[in-house]
Short mmCIF file of C-alpha atoms in Angstrom, two decimals:
data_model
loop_
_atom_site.label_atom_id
_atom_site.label_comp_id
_atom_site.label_asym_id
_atom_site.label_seq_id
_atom_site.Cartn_x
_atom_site.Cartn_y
_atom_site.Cartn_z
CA UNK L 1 13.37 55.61 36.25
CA UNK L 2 12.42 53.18 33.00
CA UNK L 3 16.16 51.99 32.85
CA UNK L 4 16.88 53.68 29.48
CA UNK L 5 19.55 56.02 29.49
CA UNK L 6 21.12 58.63 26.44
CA UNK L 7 23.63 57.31 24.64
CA UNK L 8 26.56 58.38 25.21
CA UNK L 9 27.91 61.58 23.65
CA UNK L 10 31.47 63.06 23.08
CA UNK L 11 32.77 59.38 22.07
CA UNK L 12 36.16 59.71 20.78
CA UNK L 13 37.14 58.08 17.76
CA UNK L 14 40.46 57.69 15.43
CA UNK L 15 42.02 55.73 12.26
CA UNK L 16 43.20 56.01 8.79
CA UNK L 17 40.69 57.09 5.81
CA UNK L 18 40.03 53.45 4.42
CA UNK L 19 36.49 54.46 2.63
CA UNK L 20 35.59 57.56 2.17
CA UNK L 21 31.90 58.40 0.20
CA UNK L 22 30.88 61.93 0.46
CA UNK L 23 27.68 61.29 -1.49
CA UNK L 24 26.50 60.05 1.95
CA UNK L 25 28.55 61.36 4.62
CA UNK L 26 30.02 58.02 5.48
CA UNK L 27 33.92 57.57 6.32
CA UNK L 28 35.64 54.16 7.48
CA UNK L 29 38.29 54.27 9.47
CA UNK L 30 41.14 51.71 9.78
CA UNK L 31 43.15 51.56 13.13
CA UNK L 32 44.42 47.63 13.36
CA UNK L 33 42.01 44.89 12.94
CA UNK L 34 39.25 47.55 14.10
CA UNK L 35 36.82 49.21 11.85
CA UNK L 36 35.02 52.19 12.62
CA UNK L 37 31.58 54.08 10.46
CA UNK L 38 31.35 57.61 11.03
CA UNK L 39 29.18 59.68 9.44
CA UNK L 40 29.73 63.41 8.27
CA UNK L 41 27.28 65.68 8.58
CA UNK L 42 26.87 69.17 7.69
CA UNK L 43 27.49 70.32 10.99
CA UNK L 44 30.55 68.44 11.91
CA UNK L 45 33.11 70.73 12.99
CA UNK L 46 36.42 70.97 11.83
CA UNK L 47 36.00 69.81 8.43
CA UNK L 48 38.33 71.18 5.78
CA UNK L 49 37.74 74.06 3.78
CA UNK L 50 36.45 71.54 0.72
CA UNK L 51 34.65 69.39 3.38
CA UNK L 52 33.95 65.80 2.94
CA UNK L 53 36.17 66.13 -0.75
CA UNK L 54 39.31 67.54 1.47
CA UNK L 55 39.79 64.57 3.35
CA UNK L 56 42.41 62.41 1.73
CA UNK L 57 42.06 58.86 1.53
CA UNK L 58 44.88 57.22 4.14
CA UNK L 59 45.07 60.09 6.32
CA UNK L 60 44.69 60.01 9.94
CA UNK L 61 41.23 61.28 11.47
CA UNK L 62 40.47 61.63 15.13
CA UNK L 63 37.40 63.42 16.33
CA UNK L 64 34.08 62.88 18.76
CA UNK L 65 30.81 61.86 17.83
CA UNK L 66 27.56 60.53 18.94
CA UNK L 67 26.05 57.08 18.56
CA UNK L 68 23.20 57.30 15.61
CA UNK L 69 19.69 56.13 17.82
CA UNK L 70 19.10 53.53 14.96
CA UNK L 71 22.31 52.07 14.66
CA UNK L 72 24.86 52.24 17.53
CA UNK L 73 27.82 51.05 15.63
CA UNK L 74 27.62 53.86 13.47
CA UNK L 75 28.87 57.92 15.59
CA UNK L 76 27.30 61.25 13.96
CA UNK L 77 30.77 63.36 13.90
CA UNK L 78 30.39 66.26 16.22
CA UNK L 79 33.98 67.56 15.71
CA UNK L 80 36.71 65.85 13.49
CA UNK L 81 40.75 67.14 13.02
CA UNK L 82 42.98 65.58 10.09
CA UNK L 83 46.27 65.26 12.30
CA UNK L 84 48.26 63.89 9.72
CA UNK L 85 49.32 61.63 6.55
CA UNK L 86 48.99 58.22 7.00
CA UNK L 87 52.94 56.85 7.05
CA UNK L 88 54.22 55.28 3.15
CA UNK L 89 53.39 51.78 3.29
CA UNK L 90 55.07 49.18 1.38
CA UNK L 91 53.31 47.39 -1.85
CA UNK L 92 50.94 44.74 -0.20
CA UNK L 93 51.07 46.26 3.20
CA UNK L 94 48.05 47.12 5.03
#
């Protein structure tokens, strides 16, 4: 055995829409002080009927993805759900 192992799959991630750019697949996600880049593919599951363009900005995403080989801070979305609106924030809150 060479010590290498496959990255972990099935990673679960979730957060508020804080960036969204469906011109490359890319989505932030807020939850706290914690960023997290997923990226959107065409075969992500669970994607809304208008895809990438049906997920509103500030709503609450949860899903599972992989770590990309290249860059391990960034998960390939296997499987996302929209659960629900992000809760009416007050001007200047974050």
């Amino acid at each position: 055995m060479d010590g290498a192992s496959p990255p972990p799959s099935g990673l679960r991630f979730a957060g508020l829409i804080n960036n969204l750019d469906c011109g490359t697949g890319l989505v932030t996600l807020k939850l706290g002080d914690i960023r997290q880049r997923i990226l959107l593919t065409i075969e992500t599951r669970g994607l809304p009927l208008g895809g990438c363009a049906g997920l509103p900005a500030g709503a609450w995403l949860e899903g599972r993805g992989t770590p990309a080989f290249d860059q391990p801070r960034l998960l390939i979305a296997d499987e996302v759900r929209l659960r629900r609106p992000a809760a009416n924030l007050a001007p200047g809150g974050s």
